[in-house]
Coordinates of C-alpha atoms in Angstrom, one line a residue:
X1285 CA 67.9 155.6 135.8
X1286 CA 68.2 159.0 134.2
X1287 CA 66.8 162.2 135.7
X1288 CA 64.0 162.2 133.1
X1289 CA 62.9 158.7 134.0
X1290 CA 63.0 159.6 137.7
X1291 CA 60.9 162.7 137.1
X1292 CA 58.3 160.7 135.0
X1293 CA 58.1 158.0 137.7
X1294 CA 57.5 160.5 140.5
X1295 CA 54.8 162.3 138.4
X1296 CA 53.0 159.0 137.8
X1297 CA 53.2 158.1 141.5
X1298 CA 51.8 161.4 142.5
X1299 CA 49.0 161.1 140.0
X1300 CA 48.1 157.6 141.2
X1301 CA 48.1 158.7 144.9
X1302 CA 46.0 161.8 144.3
X1303 CA 42.7 160.0 143.7
X1304 CA 43.2 157.9 146.9
X1305 CA 43.6 161.0 149.0
X1306 CA 40.5 162.6 147.4
X1307 CA 38.4 159.4 147.9
X1308 CA 39.4 159.4 151.6
X1309 CA 38.6 163.0 151.9
X1310 CA 35.2 162.5 150.3
X1311 CA 34.5 159.5 152.6
X1312 CA 35.2 161.6 155.7
X1313 CA 32.9 164.4 154.7
X1314 CA 29.3 164.2 155.7
X1315 CA 26.5 164.7 153.1
X1316 CA 25.2 168.2 153.2
X1317 CA 21.6 168.6 154.2
X1318 CA 19.2 170.3 151.8
X1319 CA 17.9 173.7 152.7
X1320 CA 14.4 174.1 153.8
X1321 CA 13.5 175.8 150.5
X1322 CA 14.8 172.8 148.5
X1323 CA 13.1 170.3 150.8
X1324 CA 9.8 172.1 150.3
X1325 CA 10.4 172.2 146.5
X1326 CA 11.1 168.5 146.3
X1327 CA 8.1 167.6 148.5
X1328 CA 5.8 169.7 146.3
X1329 CA 7.1 168.2 143.0
X1330 CA 6.8 164.7 144.4
X1331 CA 3.2 165.3 145.5
X1332 CA 2.4 166.7 142.0
X1333 CA 3.9 163.5 140.4
X1334 CA 1.9 161.2 142.6
X1335 CA -1.3 163.1 141.9
X1336 CA -0.6 162.9 138.2
X1337 CA -0.2 159.1 138.4
X1338 CA -3.4 158.8 140.4
X1339 CA -5.3 161.1 138.0
X1340 CA -4.1 159.0 135.0
X1341 CA -5.0 155.7 136.7
X1342 CA -8.5 156.6 138.0
X1343 CA -10.2 157.0 134.6
X1344 CA -8.7 153.8 133.3
X1345 CA -9.7 151.8 136.3
X1346 CA -13.2 153.4 136.4
X1347 CA -14.0 152.8 132.7
X1348 CA -12.6 149.3 132.7
X1349 CA -14.4 148.3 135.9
X1350 CA -17.7 149.9 134.9
X1351 CA -17.7 148.2 131.5
X1352 CA -16.8 144.9 133.0
X1353 CA -19.4 145.1 135.8
X1354 CA -22.1 146.1 133.3
X1355 CA -21.0 143.8 130.5
X1356 CA -19.9 140.5 132.0
X1357 CA -23.3 139.5 133.6
X1358 CA -24.9 140.0 130.1
X1359 CA -22.5 137.7 128.3
X1360 CA -24.3 134.4 127.7
X1361 CA -23.7 131.4 125.5
X1362 CA -26.7 132.2 123.4
X1363 CA -25.3 135.7 122.8
X1364 CA -21.9 134.3 121.7
X1365 CA -23.1 131.3 119.6
X1366 CA -26.2 132.5 117.7
X1367 CA -27.1 135.0 114.9
X1368 CA -29.6 137.7 115.4
X1369 CA -33.1 136.9 114.2
X1370 CA -35.6 139.8 114.0
X1371 CA -38.7 137.6 113.8
X1372 CA -38.1 135.8 117.1
X1373 CA -36.3 138.7 118.7
X1374 CA -33.1 136.7 119.3
X1375 CA -29.9 138.7 119.8
X1376 CA -26.6 137.0 118.9
X1377 CA -23.2 138.3 118.0
X1378 CA -21.6 135.2 116.4
X1379 CA -21.4 136.9 113.0
X1380 CA -19.8 140.0 114.5
X1381 CA -17.1 137.9 116.3
X1382 CA -16.3 136.1 113.1
X1383 CA -16.2 139.3 111.0
X1384 CA -13.9 140.9 113.6
X1385 CA -11.5 137.9 113.3
X1386 CA -11.6 138.0 109.5
X1387 CA -10.8 141.7 109.3
X1388 CA -8.0 141.4 111.8
X1389 CA -6.4 138.5 109.9
X1390 CA -6.8 140.3 106.5
X1391 CA -5.4 143.6 107.8
X1392 CA -2.4 142.0 109.4
X1393 CA -1.7 139.9 106.3
X1394 CA -1.2 143.1 104.3
X1395 CA 0.0 145.6 106.8
X1396 CA 2.8 143.6 108.5
X1397 CA 4.8 142.8 105.3
X1398 CA 4.3 146.3 103.9
X1399 CA 5.1 148.2 107.1
X1400 CA 8.1 146.1 108.0
X1401 CA 9.4 146.1 104.4
X1402 CA 9.0 149.9 104.2
X1403 CA 10.9 150.4 107.5
X1404 CA 13.7 148.1 106.4
X1405 CA 14.1 150.0 103.1
X1406 CA 14.1 153.4 104.8
X1407 CA 16.6 152.4 107.5
X1408 CA 18.9 150.0 105.7
X1409 CA 18.8 150.8 101.9
X1410 CA 17.6 154.3 101.3
X1411 CA 20.5 156.8 100.8
X1412 CA 18.7 160.0 100.1
X1413 CA 18.2 161.6 103.5
X1414 CA 15.7 164.2 102.3
X1415 CA 13.4 161.5 100.7
X1416 CA 13.5 159.5 104.0
X1417 CA 12.5 162.6 106.0
X1418 CA 9.7 163.4 103.6
X1419 CA 8.3 159.8 103.9
X1420 CA 8.6 159.9 107.7
X1421 CA 6.8 163.2 107.8
X1422 CA 4.1 161.9 105.5
X1423 CA 3.6 158.9 107.8
X1424 CA 3.2 161.1 110.8
X1425 CA 0.6 163.1 109.0
X1426 CA -1.3 160.0 107.9
X1427 CA -1.4 158.7 111.5
X1428 CA -3.2 161.8 112.6
X1429 CA -5.9 161.9 110.0
X1430 CA -9.4 161.2 111.5
X1431 CA -10.7 157.7 110.8
X1432 CA -13.9 158.9 109.2
X1433 CA -11.9 160.5 106.4
X1434 CA -10.2 157.1 105.8
X1435 CA -13.7 155.6 105.6
X1436 CA -14.8 158.0 103.0
X1437 CA -11.7 157.5 100.9
X1438 CA -12.0 153.7 101.3
X1439 CA -15.6 153.8 100.2
X1440 CA -14.8 155.9 97.1
X1441 CA -11.7 153.9 96.1
X1442 CA -12.0 150.3 97.2
X1443 CA -15.8 150.0 97.2
X1444 CA -16.7 152.0 94.1
X1445 CA -13.6 152.4 92.0
X1446 CA -12.1 148.9 92.6
X1447 CA -15.5 147.3 92.5
X1448 CA -15.2 145.5 95.9
X1449 CA -18.6 147.0 97.0
X1450 CA -19.3 147.1 100.8
X1451 CA -17.3 144.1 102.0
X1452 CA -14.9 142.9 104.7
X1453 CA -12.0 143.1 102.2
X1454 CA -12.7 146.7 101.5
X1455 CA -12.7 147.5 105.2
X1456 CA -9.5 145.5 105.7
X1457 CA -7.7 147.4 102.9
X1458 CA -8.9 150.7 104.5
X1459 CA -7.5 149.6 107.8
X1460 CA -4.2 148.7 106.2
X1461 CA -3.8 152.3 105.1
X1462 CA -4.7 153.5 108.6
X1463 CA -2.3 151.2 110.4
X1464 CA 0.6 151.3 107.9
X1465 CA 2.3 154.4 109.4
X1466 CA 2.1 152.9 112.9
X1467 CA 3.8 149.6 111.9
X1468 CA 6.3 151.3 109.8
X1469 CA 7.4 153.9 112.4
X1470 CA 7.6 151.4 115.3
X1471 CA 9.7 149.0 113.2
X1472 CA 11.9 151.8 112.0
X1473 CA 12.6 153.0 115.5
X1474 CA 13.5 149.5 116.5
X1475 CA 15.9 149.2 113.5
X1476 CA 17.6 152.5 114.5
X1477 CA 18.1 151.1 118.1
X1478 CA 20.2 148.2 116.8
X1479 CA 23.9 149.0 117.4
X1480 CA 25.8 149.7 114.2
X1481 CA 28.6 147.4 115.5
X1482 CA 26.3 144.4 115.0
X1483 CA 26.1 145.2 111.3
X1484 CA 29.8 145.9 110.9
X1485 CA 30.7 142.7 112.6
X1486 CA 28.5 140.7 110.3
X1487 CA 29.9 142.5 107.3
X1488 CA 33.4 141.8 108.5
X1489 CA 32.6 138.0 108.5
X1490 CA 31.6 138.3 104.8
X1491 CA 27.8 138.3 105.1
X1492 CA 25.8 140.1 102.5
X1493 CA 23.4 142.9 103.0
X1494 CA 20.2 140.9 103.2
X1495 CA 21.8 138.1 105.2
X1496 CA 22.8 140.7 107.8
X1497 CA 19.3 142.1 107.9
X1498 CA 17.4 138.9 108.4
X1499 CA 19.9 137.1 110.6
X1500 CA 21.3 139.9 112.7
X1501 CA 19.1 143.1 112.6
X1502 CA 15.6 141.7 112.4
X1503 CA 15.9 139.3 115.4
X1504 CA 16.8 142.4 117.5
X1505 CA 13.7 144.2 116.3
X1506 CA 11.1 141.6 117.3
X1507 CA 9.9 143.7 120.2
X1508 CA 9.2 146.7 117.9
X1509 CA 7.4 144.6 115.3
X1510 CA 5.2 143.0 118.0
X1511 CA 4.5 146.5 119.4
X1512 CA 3.3 147.7 116.0
X1513 CA 1.2 144.5 115.7
X1514 CA -0.5 145.1 119.1
X1515 CA -1.2 148.7 118.3
X1516 CA -2.7 147.7 115.0
X1517 CA -4.9 145.1 116.5
X1518 CA -6.1 147.5 119.2
X1519 CA -7.0 150.1 116.6
X1520 CA -8.8 147.4 114.4
X1521 CA -10.8 146.2 117.4
X1522 CA -11.9 149.8 118.3
X1523 CA -12.5 151.1 114.8
X1524 CA -16.1 151.7 113.7
X1525 CA -16.3 154.9 111.7
X1526 CA -14.2 153.7 108.8
X1527 CA -15.9 150.3 108.7
X1528 CA -19.4 151.7 108.6
X1529 CA -18.5 153.2 105.2
X1530 CA -16.6 150.2 103.8
X1531 CA -17.5 146.9 105.6
X1532 CA -21.1 147.6 106.3
X1533 CA -23.2 146.2 109.1
X1534 CA -24.7 142.9 108.0
X1535 CA -25.1 140.2 110.7
X1536 CA -24.8 137.0 108.7
X1537 CA -22.4 134.1 109.3
X1538 CA -20.1 133.6 106.3
X1539 CA -17.0 131.4 105.5
X1540 CA -13.5 132.9 105.4
X1541 CA -13.3 133.2 101.6
X1542 CA -17.0 134.2 101.1
X1543 CA -17.0 136.5 104.0
X1544 CA -14.2 138.6 102.6
X1545 CA -16.3 139.7 99.6
X1546 CA -19.5 140.3 101.6
X1547 CA -20.8 143.0 103.9
X1548 CA -20.3 142.3 107.6
X1549 CA -20.4 144.1 110.9
X1550 CA -17.5 143.9 113.4
X1551 CA -17.9 144.0 117.1
X1552 CA -17.3 147.7 117.3
X1553 CA -19.9 148.4 114.6
X1554 CA -22.4 146.1 116.3
X1555 CA -21.8 148.0 119.6
X1556 CA -22.7 151.3 117.9
X1557 CA -25.8 149.8 116.3
X1558 CA -27.1 148.2 119.5
X1559 CA -26.4 151.2 121.6
X1560 CA -27.3 154.1 119.3
X1561 CA -30.0 152.7 117.0
X1562 CA -31.7 150.0 119.1
X1563 CA -31.2 151.1 122.6
X1564 CA -29.9 147.7 123.7
X1565 CA -27.4 149.0 126.3
X1566 CA -27.0 145.6 128.0
X1567 CA -25.9 144.0 124.8
X1568 CA -23.7 147.0 124.0
X1569 CA -21.9 146.7 127.4
X1570 CA -21.5 143.0 126.8
X1571 CA -19.8 143.7 123.5
X1572 CA -17.6 146.3 125.1
X1573 CA -16.5 143.8 127.7
X1574 CA -15.8 141.2 125.0
X1575 CA -13.7 143.8 123.1
X1576 CA -11.6 144.5 126.2
X1577 CA -11.1 140.8 126.9
X1578 CA -10.0 140.3 123.2
X1579 CA -7.6 143.2 123.5
X1580 CA -6.0 141.6 126.7
X1581 CA -5.8 138.2 125.0
X1582 CA -4.0 139.7 122.0
X1583 CA -1.6 141.6 124.2
X1584 CA -0.7 138.6 126.3
X1585 CA -0.4 136.4 123.2
X1586 CA 1.9 138.9 121.5
X1587 CA 4.1 139.2 124.6
X1588 CA 4.3 135.4 124.9
X1589 CA 5.5 135.2 121.2
X1590 CA 8.0 137.9 121.8
X1591 CA 9.4 136.1 124.9
X1592 CA 9.6 132.8 123.0
X1593 CA 11.5 134.5 120.1
X1594 CA 13.8 136.2 122.6
X1595 CA 14.6 132.8 124.3
X1596 CA 15.2 131.1 121.0
X1597 CA 17.5 134.0 120.0
X1598 CA 19.5 133.8 123.2
X1599 CA 20.2 130.1 122.8

């Protein structure tokens, strides 16, 4: 062995031994205690965080509990299964429930393909960075516009210019514009979270662009798409201002096809009418409780679908 090899070997041995000595030294040392000032600081910050959590939870628990306590006792089979008749004084919300389901289905039928498709193009196909940033900035602005402005635009464009009149379809198209930025941005953020190595590996196996997207990228983005769907449904269930301008407030049972081209009140619009114009607060609280229950059902159903897709993907 030459002198150079001996020197290199000794250097490597010293390097390998050094961490062992340091680890032993660290193990022997005792953890330093925090000073009184730092202990007080950590205690104060922890108290502030706990108080913040409590302050955030109390309004949610109070509002949810109050609406449920006031609303659930007033939910009857007659309320759910009949239409309102002004001559006999009967109050029923069956048309409002059906109109709500119609408008949810119609909105999702348009907004999901458009939002997911736009997100795929911006993240996977678009090459002009400035154009992408402009579109993203425009989507953020659209998501912050008050809903009543969407209602006015929808009334002028869909109801009058397009000739749809006051109808469920006009309200659904207005809600599509309102929810499109949300679906697009949530899907786009999910696409950005997919590791680039997944795409490179698929390209290395000879897969084409679209095959990589729908077999590798999109299965990893199911959670983001479901999140956008849940947010959209929640906004649809709670929207009333835009639908007052576009969908109207008729309380008549219609079929799916006929109902799309006729005026109809959703549950949120009916809640406003019963509470503000008629003073039927018990019915209004019952509708509020139904809306909360529907929101929970949609959330659980979407999460179940996401878990099912995730299990199928992991097989």
